[in-house]
CSV table of C-alpha atoms in Angstrom, one decimal:
chain,number,residue,atom,x,y,z
A,1021,MET,CA,-13.4,8.1,-4.2
A,1022,SER,CA,-16.1,10.7,-3.9
A,1023,GLY,CA,-14.9,14.1,-2.9
A,1024,THR,CA,-17.9,14.6,-0.6
A,1025,PHE,CA,-17.7,11.3,1.4
A,1026,VAL,CA,-21.5,11.3,2.0
A,1027,GLY,CA,-22.4,8.1,3.8
A,1028,MET,CA,-19.7,8.4,6.4
A,1029,PRO,CA,-20.8,8.2,10.1
A,1030,ALA,CA,-21.6,11.3,12.1
A,1031,PHE,CA,-18.6,13.4,13.2
A,1032,PRO,CA,-18.6,12.1,16.8
A,1033,GLU,CA,-18.3,8.5,15.7
A,1034,ALA,CA,-15.7,9.2,13.0
A,1035,ALA,CA,-13.7,11.4,15.4
A,1036,ARG,CA,-13.8,8.7,18.1
A,1037,ASP,CA,-11.8,6.3,15.9
A,1038,ALA,CA,-9.4,9.1,14.8
A,1039,VAL,CA,-8.4,10.2,18.3
A,1040,HIS,CA,-7.2,6.6,19.1
A,1041,ASP,CA,-4.8,6.7,16.2
A,1042,GLN,CA,-1.6,7.7,17.9
A,1043,THR,CA,0.4,8.0,14.6
A,1044,LEU,CA,-2.3,10.3,13.1
A,1045,ARG,CA,-2.4,12.5,16.2
A,1046,GLY,CA,1.4,12.8,16.2
A,1047,ASN,CA,1.5,13.7,12.5
A,1048,LEU,CA,-1.2,16.3,13.0
A,1049,ARG,CA,0.2,17.8,16.1
A,1050,HIS,CA,3.7,18.3,14.6
A,1051,ALA,CA,2.4,19.7,11.3
A,1052,THR,CA,-0.3,22.1,12.7
A,1053,HIS,CA,1.9,23.5,15.4
A,1054,THR,CA,4.8,24.1,12.9
A,1055,ILE,CA,2.5,25.9,10.4
A,1056,ARG,CA,0.8,27.9,13.2
A,1057,ALA,CA,4.0,29.2,14.6
A,1058,LYS,CA,5.3,30.3,11.2
A,1059,ARG,CA,2.1,31.9,10.3
A,1060,ALA,CA,2.0,34.0,13.4
A,1061,GLN,CA,5.6,35.2,12.7
A,1062,ALA,CA,4.7,36.1,9.1
A,1063,VAL,CA,1.6,38.0,10.0
A,1064,ALA,CA,3.4,39.9,12.8
A,1065,GLU,CA,5.7,41.4,10.1
A,1066,LEU,CA,2.8,43.5,8.7
A,1067,PRO,CA,1.8,46.5,10.9
A,1068,ASP,CA,-1.4,47.0,8.9
A,1069,TRP,CA,-2.5,43.3,9.1
A,1070,ALA,CA,-5.8,44.3,10.8
A,1071,ALA,CA,-6.5,46.8,8.1
A,1072,LEU,CA,-5.8,44.2,5.4
A,1073,ARG,CA,-8.1,41.8,7.1
A,1074,GLU,CA,-10.9,44.3,7.2
A,1075,ALA,CA,-10.3,45.3,3.6
A,1076,GLY,CA,-10.6,41.6,2.6
A,1077,ARG,CA,-13.8,41.2,4.5
A,1078,ARG,CA,-15.3,44.3,2.9
A,1079,ILE,CA,-14.3,43.4,-0.7
A,1080,LYS,CA,-15.7,39.9,-0.3
A,1081,ASP,CA,-19.0,41.2,1.2
A,1082,HIS,CA,-19.4,43.8,-1.5
A,1083,THR,CA,-18.8,41.2,-4.2
A,1084,LEU,CA,-21.3,38.7,-2.7
A,1085,ARG,CA,-23.9,41.5,-2.5
A,1086,HIS,CA,-23.5,42.2,-6.2
A,1087,LEU,CA,-22.5,38.7,-7.4
A,1088,ASP,CA,-24.9,38.7,-10.3
A,1089,ARG,CA,-23.4,41.8,-11.8
A,1090,TYR,CA,-19.8,40.7,-11.4
A,1091,LEU,CA,-20.5,37.2,-12.9
A,1092,VAL,CA,-22.0,38.7,-16.0
A,1093,GLN,CA,-19.0,41.1,-16.2
A,1094,LEU,CA,-16.6,38.2,-15.8
A,1095,GLU,CA,-18.3,36.2,-18.5
A,1096,GLY,CA,-18.1,39.1,-20.9
A,1097,ALA,CA,-14.4,39.6,-20.2
A,1098,VAL,CA,-13.5,36.0,-20.6
A,1099,THR,CA,-15.4,35.7,-23.8
A,1100,ALA,CA,-13.8,38.8,-25.2
A,1101,ALA,CA,-10.4,37.4,-24.4
A,1102,GLY,CA,-11.0,34.2,-26.4
A,1103,GLY,CA,-12.3,31.9,-23.7
A,1104,THR,CA,-15.6,30.0,-23.4
A,1105,VAL,CA,-17.8,30.2,-20.3
A,1106,HIS,CA,-20.0,27.4,-19.1
A,1107,TRP,CA,-22.5,27.5,-16.2
A,1108,ALA,CA,-23.0,24.5,-14.0
A,1109,ALA,CA,-25.9,24.5,-11.5
A,1110,ASP,CA,-24.6,21.4,-9.6
A,1111,ALA,CA,-21.9,18.7,-9.5
A,1112,GLU,CA,-23.6,16.5,-12.1
A,1113,GLU,CA,-23.8,19.3,-14.7
A,1114,ALA,CA,-20.2,20.4,-14.1
A,1115,ASN,CA,-18.9,16.9,-14.5
A,1116,ARG,CA,-20.9,16.4,-17.6
A,1117,ILE,CA,-19.6,19.6,-19.1
A,1118,VAL,CA,-15.9,18.8,-18.3
A,1119,ALA,CA,-16.1,15.2,-19.5
A,1120,GLY,CA,-17.7,16.4,-22.8
A,1121,LEU,CA,-15.0,19.0,-23.3
A,1122,VAL,CA,-12.3,16.4,-22.8
A,1123,ARG,CA,-13.9,13.9,-25.1
A,1124,GLN,CA,-14.0,16.6,-27.8
A,1125,THR,CA,-10.2,16.7,-27.8
A,1126,GLY,CA,-10.0,12.9,-28.3
A,1127,GLU,CA,-7.7,12.6,-25.3
A,1128,ARG,CA,-8.0,10.0,-22.5
A,1129,GLU,CA,-5.9,11.6,-19.8
A,1130,VAL,CA,-5.6,15.0,-18.2
A,1131,VAL,CA,-3.2,16.6,-15.7
A,1132,LYS,CA,-4.7,18.6,-12.8
A,1133,VAL,CA,-3.7,21.5,-10.7
A,1134,LYS,CA,-4.8,21.1,-7.1
A,1135,SER,CA,-8.5,22.1,-7.1
A,1136,MET,CA,-10.9,21.8,-4.2
A,1137,ALA,CA,-13.9,22.6,-6.5
A,1138,THR,CA,-13.1,19.5,-8.6
A,1139,GLN,CA,-12.8,17.4,-5.5
A,1140,GLU,CA,-16.1,18.8,-4.2
A,1141,ILE,CA,-17.9,17.5,-7.3
A,1142,GLY,CA,-16.0,14.2,-7.6
A,1143,LEU,CA,-14.6,15.1,-11.0
A,1144,ASN,CA,-11.9,12.4,-11.0
A,1145,GLU,CA,-14.4,9.7,-10.5
A,1146,ALA,CA,-16.7,11.1,-13.1
A,1147,LEU,CA,-13.9,11.2,-15.7
A,1148,GLU,CA,-12.8,7.7,-14.8
A,1149,ALA,CA,-16.4,6.5,-15.5
A,1150,GLU,CA,-15.9,8.0,-19.0
A,1151,GLY,CA,-12.6,6.2,-19.6
A,1152,ILE,CA,-10.5,9.3,-18.8
A,1153,ARG,CA,-7.7,9.2,-16.3
A,1154,ALA,CA,-6.9,12.3,-14.3
A,1155,TYR,CA,-3.4,12.7,-12.8
A,1156,GLU,CA,-3.0,14.9,-9.7
A,1157,THR,CA,0.3,16.9,-9.9
A,1158,ASP,CA,0.4,18.7,-6.6
A,1159,LEU,CA,2.8,16.7,-4.4
A,1160,ALA,CA,0.3,16.2,-1.5
A,1161,GLU,CA,-2.5,15.4,-3.9
A,1162,LEU,CA,-0.3,12.9,-5.7
A,1163,ILE,CA,0.4,11.2,-2.3
A,1164,VAL,CA,-3.3,11.0,-1.7
A,1165,GLN,CA,-4.1,9.7,-5.1
A,1166,LEU,CA,-1.4,7.0,-5.1
A,1167,GLY,CA,-2.4,5.9,-1.7
A,1168,GLN,CA,-6.1,5.7,-2.7
A,1169,ASP,CA,-6.7,8.0,0.2
A,1170,ARG,CA,-8.8,11.1,0.9
A,1171,PRO,CA,-7.5,14.6,1.5
A,1172,SER,CA,-7.5,15.7,5.1
A,1173,HIS,CA,-6.4,19.3,5.0
A,1174,ILE,CA,-7.1,22.3,2.7
A,1175,LEU,CA,-3.5,23.3,2.2
A,1176,VAL,CA,-1.7,20.0,2.9
A,1177,PRO,CA,-4.0,17.2,1.8
A,1178,ALA,CA,-1.6,14.5,3.0
A,1179,ILE,CA,-0.9,16.1,6.4
A,1180,HIS,CA,-2.0,12.8,8.0
A,1181,ARG,CA,1.0,11.0,6.4
A,1182,ASN,CA,4.5,11.0,7.7
A,1183,ARG,CA,7.7,10.5,5.5
A,1184,GLY,CA,7.9,6.8,6.1
A,1185,GLU,CA,4.4,6.3,4.9
A,1186,ILE,CA,4.9,8.4,1.9
A,1187,ARG,CA,8.1,6.5,0.9
A,1188,ASP,CA,6.2,3.2,1.2
A,1189,ILE,CA,3.3,4.6,-1.0
A,1190,PHE,CA,5.8,5.8,-3.7
A,1191,ARG,CA,7.6,2.5,-3.7
A,1192,SER,CA,4.5,0.4,-4.1
A,1193,GLU,CA,2.2,2.6,-6.2
A,1194,MET,CA,4.1,4.8,-8.5
A,1195,LYS,CA,4.7,2.0,-11.0
A,1196,ARG,CA,1.0,1.4,-11.5
A,1197,TRP,CA,0.5,5.1,-12.5
A,1198,GLY,CA,3.6,5.7,-14.6
A,1199,ARG,CA,7.3,6.0,-13.9
A,1200,PRO,CA,8.2,3.9,-10.9
A,1201,ALA,CA,10.0,5.2,-7.8
A,1202,PRO,CA,13.8,5.0,-7.9
A,1203,ASP,CA,15.5,1.9,-6.5
A,1204,GLY,CA,16.5,2.4,-2.9
A,1205,LEU,CA,14.2,5.3,-2.3
A,1206,THR,CA,14.5,6.6,1.3
A,1207,ASP,CA,12.3,8.9,3.3
A,1208,THR,CA,14.5,12.0,3.1
A,1209,PRO,CA,12.4,15.0,1.7
A,1210,ALA,CA,14.9,15.6,-1.1
A,1211,GLU,CA,14.6,12.1,-2.4
A,1212,LEU,CA,10.8,12.0,-2.1
A,1213,ALA,CA,10.5,15.3,-4.0
A,1214,GLU,CA,12.8,14.1,-6.7
A,1215,ALA,CA,10.9,10.9,-7.1
A,1216,ALA,CA,7.7,12.9,-7.5
A,1217,ARG,CA,9.3,15.3,-10.0
A,1218,LEU,CA,10.6,12.5,-12.2
A,1219,HIS,CA,7.2,10.7,-12.1
A,1220,LEU,CA,5.3,13.8,-13.0
A,1221,ARG,CA,7.6,15.3,-15.6
A,1222,GLU,CA,6.6,12.7,-18.2
A,1223,LYS,CA,2.9,13.5,-17.6
A,1224,PHE,CA,3.5,17.2,-18.0
A,1225,LEU,CA,5.2,16.7,-21.3
A,1226,ARG,CA,2.7,14.2,-22.7
A,1227,ALA,CA,-0.6,15.8,-21.5
A,1228,ARG,CA,-2.7,17.7,-24.0
A,1229,VAL,CA,-5.5,18.7,-21.6
A,1230,GLY,CA,-5.1,20.5,-18.2
A,1231,ILE,CA,-7.7,21.0,-15.6
A,1232,SER,CA,-7.4,23.7,-12.9
A,1233,GLY,CA,-9.3,25.6,-10.3
A,1234,ALA,CA,-8.6,29.2,-9.4
A,1235,ASN,CA,-7.9,31.1,-6.2
A,1236,PHE,CA,-9.4,34.2,-7.7
A,1237,MET,CA,-11.1,35.6,-10.8
A,1238,VAL,CA,-10.9,39.2,-11.7
A,1239,ALA,CA,-14.2,40.4,-13.1
A,1240,GLU,CA,-12.9,43.6,-14.9
A,1241,THR,CA,-10.4,41.7,-17.1
A,1242,GLY,CA,-11.6,38.0,-17.0
A,1243,THR,CA,-8.2,37.0,-15.5
A,1244,LEU,CA,-7.9,33.8,-13.4
A,1245,VAL,CA,-5.3,33.4,-10.7
A,1246,VAL,CA,-3.7,30.3,-9.2
A,1247,VAL,CA,-1.1,30.6,-6.4
A,1248,GLU,CA,1.0,27.6,-5.5
A,1249,SER,CA,4.4,26.6,-4.2
A,1250,GLU,CA,5.7,23.8,-6.3
A,1251,GLY,CA,5.6,24.9,-10.0
A,1252,ASN,CA,3.3,22.1,-11.0
A,1253,GLY,CA,0.5,24.6,-11.5
A,1254,ARG,CA,2.6,26.6,-14.0
A,1255,MET,CA,3.3,23.4,-16.0
A,1256,CYS,CA,-0.4,22.4,-16.1
A,1257,LEU,CA,-1.5,26.0,-17.0
A,1258,THR,CA,1.0,26.5,-19.9
A,1259,LEU,CA,1.9,23.2,-21.6
A,1260,PRO,CA,-1.4,21.6,-22.5
A,1261,GLU,CA,-3.3,22.6,-25.6
A,1262,THR,CA,-6.6,22.8,-23.8
A,1263,LEU,CA,-7.2,24.2,-20.4
A,1264,ILE,CA,-10.4,23.7,-18.4
A,1265,SER,CA,-10.9,25.7,-15.2
A,1266,VAL,CA,-13.7,24.7,-12.7
A,1267,VAL,CA,-14.2,27.5,-10.3
A,1268,GLY,CA,-16.9,28.3,-7.6
A,1269,ILE,CA,-18.8,31.4,-8.4
A,1270,GLU,CA,-17.8,33.0,-5.1
A,1271,LYS,CA,-14.1,33.3,-6.2
A,1272,ILE,CA,-14.6,36.6,-8.0
A,1273,VAL,CA,-13.0,39.9,-7.0
A,1274,PRO,CA,-14.1,43.0,-8.9
A,1275,THR,CA,-10.7,44.6,-9.8
A,1276,TRP,CA,-7.0,44.1,-9.9
A,1277,ARG,CA,-6.7,46.6,-7.1
A,1278,ASP,CA,-8.8,44.3,-4.9
A,1279,LEU,CA,-6.6,41.3,-5.8
A,1280,GLU,CA,-3.6,43.0,-4.3
A,1281,VAL,CA,-5.1,42.7,-0.8
A,1282,PHE,CA,-5.5,38.9,-1.0
A,1283,LEU,CA,-2.1,38.4,-2.5
A,1284,GLN,CA,-0.7,39.7,0.8
A,1285,THR,CA,-3.0,37.9,3.2
A,1286,LEU,CA,-3.4,34.5,1.5
A,1287,PRO,CA,0.3,33.4,1.5
A,1288,ARG,CA,0.9,34.6,5.0
A,1289,SER,CA,-2.2,32.8,6.3
A,1290,SER,CA,-1.6,29.6,4.4
A,1291,THR,CA,2.1,28.8,3.9
A,1292,ALA,CA,3.5,31.6,6.2
A,1293,GLU,CA,5.3,33.1,3.2
A,1294,ARG,CA,5.5,36.7,2.2
A,1295,MET,CA,4.4,35.8,-1.3
A,1296,ASN,CA,3.8,32.6,-3.2
A,1297,PRO,CA,6.7,31.2,-5.1
A,1298,TYR,CA,4.4,30.8,-8.2
A,1299,THR,CA,1.5,33.2,-8.9
A,1300,SER,CA,0.1,32.3,-12.3
A,1301,MET,CA,-2.4,34.5,-14.1
A,1302,TRP,CA,-4.1,34.0,-17.5
A,1303,THR,CA,-6.7,35.9,-19.5
A,1304,GLY,CA,-8.4,33.9,-22.2
A,1305,THR,CA,-6.0,32.7,-24.9
A,1306,THR,CA,-3.0,34.2,-26.7
A,1307,ALA,CA,-1.7,33.1,-30.0
A,1308,GLY,CA,1.6,31.2,-29.6
A,1309,ASP,CA,1.6,31.3,-25.8
A,1310,GLY,CA,-0.1,28.8,-23.6
A,1311,PRO,CA,-3.2,26.7,-24.3
A,1312,ARG,CA,-4.9,27.3,-27.6
A,1313,THR,CA,-8.4,26.7,-26.1
A,1314,PHE,CA,-9.7,27.8,-22.7
A,1315,HIS,CA,-12.9,26.9,-21.0
A,1316,LEU,CA,-14.2,28.3,-17.7
A,1317,VAL,CA,-16.9,26.3,-15.8
A,1318,LEU,CA,-18.6,28.5,-13.2
A,1319,LEU,CA,-19.9,26.2,-10.4
A,1320,ASP,CA,-22.9,26.9,-8.2
A,1321,ASN,CA,-23.5,23.6,-6.4
A,1322,GLY,CA,-25.3,25.1,-3.4
A,1323,ARG,CA,-23.6,28.5,-3.3
A,1324,THR,CA,-26.6,30.6,-4.2
A,1325,ASP,CA,-28.6,28.9,-1.5
A,1326,THR,CA,-25.8,29.7,0.9
A,1327,LEU,CA,-25.8,33.3,-0.4
A,1328,ALA,CA,-29.5,33.6,0.6
A,1329,ASP,CA,-28.6,33.0,4.3
A,1330,GLU,CA,-27.7,36.3,5.8
A,1331,VAL,CA,-25.7,34.7,8.6
A,1332,GLY,CA,-24.3,31.7,6.8
A,1333,ARG,CA,-23.2,33.5,3.6
A,1334,GLN,CA,-20.1,34.8,5.2
A,1335,ALA,CA,-18.6,31.3,4.7
A,1336,LEU,CA,-18.4,32.3,1.0
A,1337,ARG,CA,-15.7,34.8,1.9
A,1338,CYS,CA,-13.3,31.9,2.4
A,1339,ILE,CA,-10.0,32.1,0.4
A,1340,ARG,CA,-9.0,28.5,1.4
A,1341,CYS,CA,-6.0,29.5,3.4
A,1342,SER,CA,-6.5,26.8,6.1
A,1343,ALA,CA,-5.4,29.0,9.0
A,1344,CYS,CA,-8.6,28.0,10.9
A,1345,LEU,CA,-7.6,24.3,10.7
A,1346,ASN,CA,-4.2,24.9,12.1
A,1347,VAL,CA,-5.4,26.5,15.3
A,1348,CYS,CA,-8.5,24.3,15.9
A,1349,PRO,CA,-8.1,22.0,18.9
A,1350,VAL,CA,-10.9,19.7,17.5
A,1351,TYR,CA,-9.2,19.4,14.1
A,1352,GLU,CA,-5.8,18.7,15.6
A,1353,ARG,CA,-7.2,15.7,17.5
A,1354,ALA,CA,-9.7,14.4,15.1
A,1355,GLY,CA,-8.0,15.0,11.7
A,1356,GLY,CA,-9.7,16.0,8.5
A,1357,HIS,CA,-11.2,12.7,7.5
A,1358,ALA,CA,-13.7,12.8,10.4
A,1359,TYR,CA,-15.5,15.8,8.7
A,1360,GLY,CA,-16.5,13.6,5.7
A,1361,SER,CA,-15.8,16.4,3.2
A,1362,VAL,CA,-13.1,17.9,1.1
A,1363,TYR,CA,-13.6,20.9,3.3
A,1364,PRO,CA,-12.4,19.8,6.8
A,1365,GLY,CA,-11.9,21.8,10.0
A,1366,PRO,CA,-13.9,24.8,11.2
A,1367,ILE,CA,-14.6,26.2,7.7
A,1368,GLY,CA,-15.8,22.8,6.5
A,1369,ALA,CA,-18.1,22.5,9.6
A,1370,ILE,CA,-20.0,25.6,8.3
A,1371,LEU,CA,-19.5,25.3,4.5
A,1372,SER,CA,-20.3,21.7,3.9
A,1373,PRO,CA,-23.7,21.7,5.6
A,1374,GLN,CA,-24.7,24.7,3.6
A,1375,LEU,CA,-23.5,23.4,0.2
A,1376,ARG,CA,-24.9,19.9,0.8
A,1377,GLY,CA,-27.8,20.5,3.2
A,1378,THR,CA,-28.0,18.6,6.5
A,1379,ALA,CA,-30.1,15.6,5.3
A,1380,SER,CA,-27.2,13.2,5.9
A,1381,GLU,CA,-26.0,12.1,9.4
A,1382,ILE,CA,-22.5,13.5,8.8
A,1383,ASP,CA,-23.7,16.9,7.6
A,1384,ALA,CA,-26.2,17.3,10.5
A,1385,SER,CA,-23.4,16.7,13.0
A,1386,LEU,CA,-20.8,19.0,11.5
A,1387,PRO,CA,-22.1,22.2,13.2
A,1388,TYR,CA,-21.4,20.5,16.5
A,1389,ALA,CA,-17.8,19.6,15.6
A,1390,SER,CA,-16.4,22.6,17.6
A,1391,SER,CA,-15.7,23.8,21.1
A,1392,LEU,CA,-16.7,27.4,20.0
A,1393,CYS,CA,-13.4,28.6,21.4
A,1394,GLY,CA,-13.2,31.3,18.6
A,1395,ALA,CA,-9.5,30.7,17.6
A,1396,CYS,CA,-10.7,30.2,14.0
A,1397,TYR,CA,-12.2,33.6,13.9
A,1398,GLU,CA,-9.1,35.3,15.3
A,1399,VAL,CA,-6.9,34.0,12.5
A,1400,CYS,CA,-9.3,34.2,9.6
A,1401,PRO,CA,-7.8,36.7,7.0
A,1402,VAL,CA,-11.3,37.7,5.9
A,1403,ALA,CA,-12.9,37.8,9.4
A,1404,ILE,CA,-15.4,34.9,9.0
A,1405,ASP,CA,-17.2,34.6,12.3
A,1406,ILE,CA,-17.2,30.8,12.3
A,1407,PRO,CA,-18.5,30.4,15.8
A,1408,GLU,CA,-21.5,32.6,14.9
A,1409,VAL,CA,-22.3,30.5,11.9
A,1410,LEU,CA,-21.9,27.3,13.8
A,1411,VAL,CA,-24.4,28.3,16.4
A,1412,HIS,CA,-26.7,29.5,13.6
A,1413,LEU,CA,-26.5,26.1,11.8
A,1414,ARG,CA,-27.0,24.3,15.1
A,1415,GLU,CA,-30.3,26.1,15.4
A,1416,ARG,CA,-31.2,25.1,11.8
A,1417,VAL,CA,-30.5,21.5,12.6
A,1418,ALA,CA,-32.5,21.6,15.9
A,1419,GLU,CA,-35.4,23.3,14.1
A,1420,GLY,CA,-35.4,20.8,11.4
A,1421,GLY,CA,-34.4,22.8,8.3
A,1422,PRO,CA,-33.8,24.0,5.7
A,1423,VAL,CA,-31.9,20.8,5.1
A,1424,THR,CA,-31.8,19.8,1.5
A,1425,ARG,CA,-32.8,20.8,-2.1
A,1426,ARG,CA,-35.0,19.3,-4.8
A,1427,GLY,CA,-34.3,21.1,-8.0
A,1428,ASN,CA,-34.7,24.8,-7.1
A,1429,LYS,CA,-36.9,24.1,-4.0
A,1430,VAL,CA,-35.7,24.1,-0.4
A,1431,VAL,CA,-37.2,21.1,1.4
A,1432,LEU,CA,-37.8,21.1,5.2
A,1433,ARG,CA,-37.8,17.9,7.3
A,1434,PRO,CA,-38.7,17.4,10.9
A,1435,ALA,CA,-35.7,17.3,13.2
A,1436,ARG,CA,-34.6,14.0,14.5
A,1437,GLY,CA,-32.9,13.5,17.9
A,1438,HIS,CA,-33.7,17.0,19.1
A,1439,ALA,CA,-37.2,16.7,20.4
A,1440,ALA,CA,-36.1,16.6,24.0
A,1441,GLU,CA,-33.9,19.7,23.5
A,1442,ARG,CA,-36.8,21.6,22.0
A,1443,ALA,CA,-39.1,20.5,24.8
A,1444,ALA,CA,-36.6,21.6,27.4
A,1445,MET,CA,-36.2,25.0,25.8
A,1446,ARG,CA,-40.0,25.5,25.7
A,1447,ALA,CA,-40.3,24.6,29.3
A,1448,ALA,CA,-37.5,27.0,30.3
A,1449,ARG,CA,-39.1,29.8,28.3
A,1450,TRP,CA,-42.4,29.3,30.1
A,1451,ALA,CA,-40.6,29.1,33.6
A,1452,PHE,CA,-38.6,32.3,33.0
A,1453,THR,CA,-41.8,34.2,32.1
A,1454,HIS,CA,-43.5,33.1,35.3
A,1455,PRO,CA,-41.4,34.3,38.2
A,1456,ARG,CA,-43.3,32.6,41.0
A,1457,VAL,CA,-42.9,29.2,39.3
A,1458,LEU,CA,-39.2,29.9,38.7
A,1459,ARG,CA,-38.7,30.7,42.3
A,1460,THR,CA,-40.5,27.6,43.5
A,1461,GLY,CA,-38.4,25.5,41.2
A,1462,GLN,CA,-35.2,27.0,42.3
A,1463,ARG,CA,-36.0,26.3,46.0
A,1464,LEU,CA,-36.9,22.8,45.2
A,1465,VAL,CA,-33.7,22.2,43.3
A,1466,SER,CA,-31.6,23.7,46.1
A,1467,GLY,CA,-33.4,21.7,48.8
A,1468,THR,CA,-32.7,18.4,47.1
A,1469,ARG,CA,-29.1,19.2,46.1
A,1470,ARG,CA,-27.5,16.4,48.1
A,1471,PHE,CA,-29.4,13.8,46.0
A,1472,HIS,CA,-28.3,15.2,42.6
A,1473,PRO,CA,-26.1,12.9,40.5
A,1474,ARG,CA,-22.8,14.1,39.1
A,1475,THR,CA,-23.7,12.9,35.6
A,1476,LEU,CA,-26.9,12.7,33.6
A,1477,PRO,CA,-28.7,9.4,33.2
A,1478,GLY,CA,-29.7,7.9,29.9
A,1479,PRO,CA,-29.1,9.8,26.6
A,1480,GLY,CA,-27.6,12.7,28.6
A,1481,ARG,CA,-24.6,10.6,29.6
A,1482,ALA,CA,-23.1,11.4,26.2
A,1483,TRP,CA,-22.8,15.0,27.3
A,1484,SER,CA,-21.8,14.5,30.9
A,1485,GLY,CA,-19.6,11.5,30.4
A,1486,THR,CA,-16.5,13.9,30.3
A,1487,ARG,CA,-17.8,16.7,32.5
A,1488,ASP,CA,-19.5,17.0,35.9
A,1489,LEU,CA,-22.8,18.7,36.3
A,1490,PRO,CA,-22.5,22.2,37.8
A,1491,ALA,CA,-23.0,22.2,41.6
A,1492,VAL,CA,-26.3,23.6,42.8
A,1493,PRO,CA,-25.9,26.5,45.3
A,1494,ALA,CA,-27.3,26.0,48.8
A,1495,GLU,CA,-30.0,28.7,48.2
A,1496,PRO,CA,-31.3,30.5,45.2
A,1497,PHE,CA,-30.0,34.0,44.4
A,1498,ARG,CA,-33.3,35.6,45.1
A,1499,ASP,CA,-33.4,34.0,48.6
A,1500,TRP,CA,-29.9,35.2,49.3
A,1501,TRP,CA,-30.7,38.7,48.1
A,1502,GLN,CA,-33.8,38.8,50.4
A,1503,ARG,CA,-31.8,37.5,53.3
A,1504,THR,CA,-28.9,40.0,52.9
A,1505,HIS,CA,-30.6,43.0,51.4
A,1506,GLY,CA,-34.2,42.9,52.7
A,1507,ARG,CA,-37.5,41.9,51.3
A,1508,THR,CA,-38.3,41.4,47.6
A,1509,ASP,CA,-41.6,41.4,45.8
A,1510,GLY,CA,-42.9,38.6,43.6
A,1511,GLU,CA,-40.9,39.8,40.7
A,1512,GLY,CA,-37.6,39.7,42.6
A,1513,ALA,CA,-37.1,43.5,42.8
A,1514,ALA,CA,-35.7,44.8,46.2
A,1515,LYS,CA,-38.1,47.0,48.2
């Protein structure tokens, strides 16, 4: 399946189906509340959490401002360490590069570390079209792959599945992909984990090509970093003869000292751990240790366009911790699939429309997939003001662009479905700049208040179907002020 899910219905329609799935809502409620509570406890252990959060924000902002310089520095360091750097402007180019590198090895299968960048570009599907099978080795990603499903969470892609569903998937699907599930497999966590371990072990030992992403890249040394909790990453990064890493260009940090900040904030914000069980770092190639060949594919795919937006660029600070998903009331009820992207939840609502544009129905609706409660901003370890970006993107959609790209050009399109909103805003602006007109309108509305409906008619019913219209006061404020404080002039100032 495509990692971008373009072609899905708009968020409101997709979410409407999701909220009626009682099993899905129960799975999400249990998982998000559990992770949320553990994260809060882990964060509270650090007296300098606010300072770490601010440091992370500043490091990311500094890096983004000087991204061109750090990318060149990274390329030089990786090359000097024996690696090869490739530049990919978009998903098509990245897939072509990776498929070509795998074909050069003569292999027809690869093992993968969980990588959102490769999901973003649909790499598995591109490799399959070339006759190359990619095996996911992260437990949650394995569940998604075996179930022919889509990820629904950044940290826990199979969060929408319960143990019974996972048992059934293992029993029916493992045999089609390799070693079958043990006879009599139950839904106990230990047995499920053991079944996955046995299934994956033969793939680790057989594979000659590994594909990874990276949580961070250190510009000064050319070092890549993957943090994970299961050990599958360590196997994929050390056993294959060839390692190919596909990484978004925003994942750079300038120095090792900068990396130290994120190795404190990421595990606490994601898995609620003081540190990750497995933190793997590699720099190029080393004779007799690890892969003999290393390729780094630096992926743009809309990131430089996002960088050009002074408000929206803060989305590129994201370290993929998923804390914003676990506190979001919208995500908890709608689930990740409704977002139509490998980046679900609040961060997906601001990242996907910038990386892909808002030409599709689903992308144009994502900035509205939020109550703007601000909980996501409060927990973000790099202080991304997601509500601010959501409002900014809503304005972009309402104004009609920029919405998509053709080559290196940004293409504008007239907004659809927002003509009435724009007309209302223009009328309000005119009324507010003509006090006498405004006062007459206020008196007219107050005088007819008994005839006002509680909900809007026609298209407005979608908004007021779940909320009453505000009650109109018996008299305008200006009239009340005049009656209680004396006369006012035409501009409303007391005399």
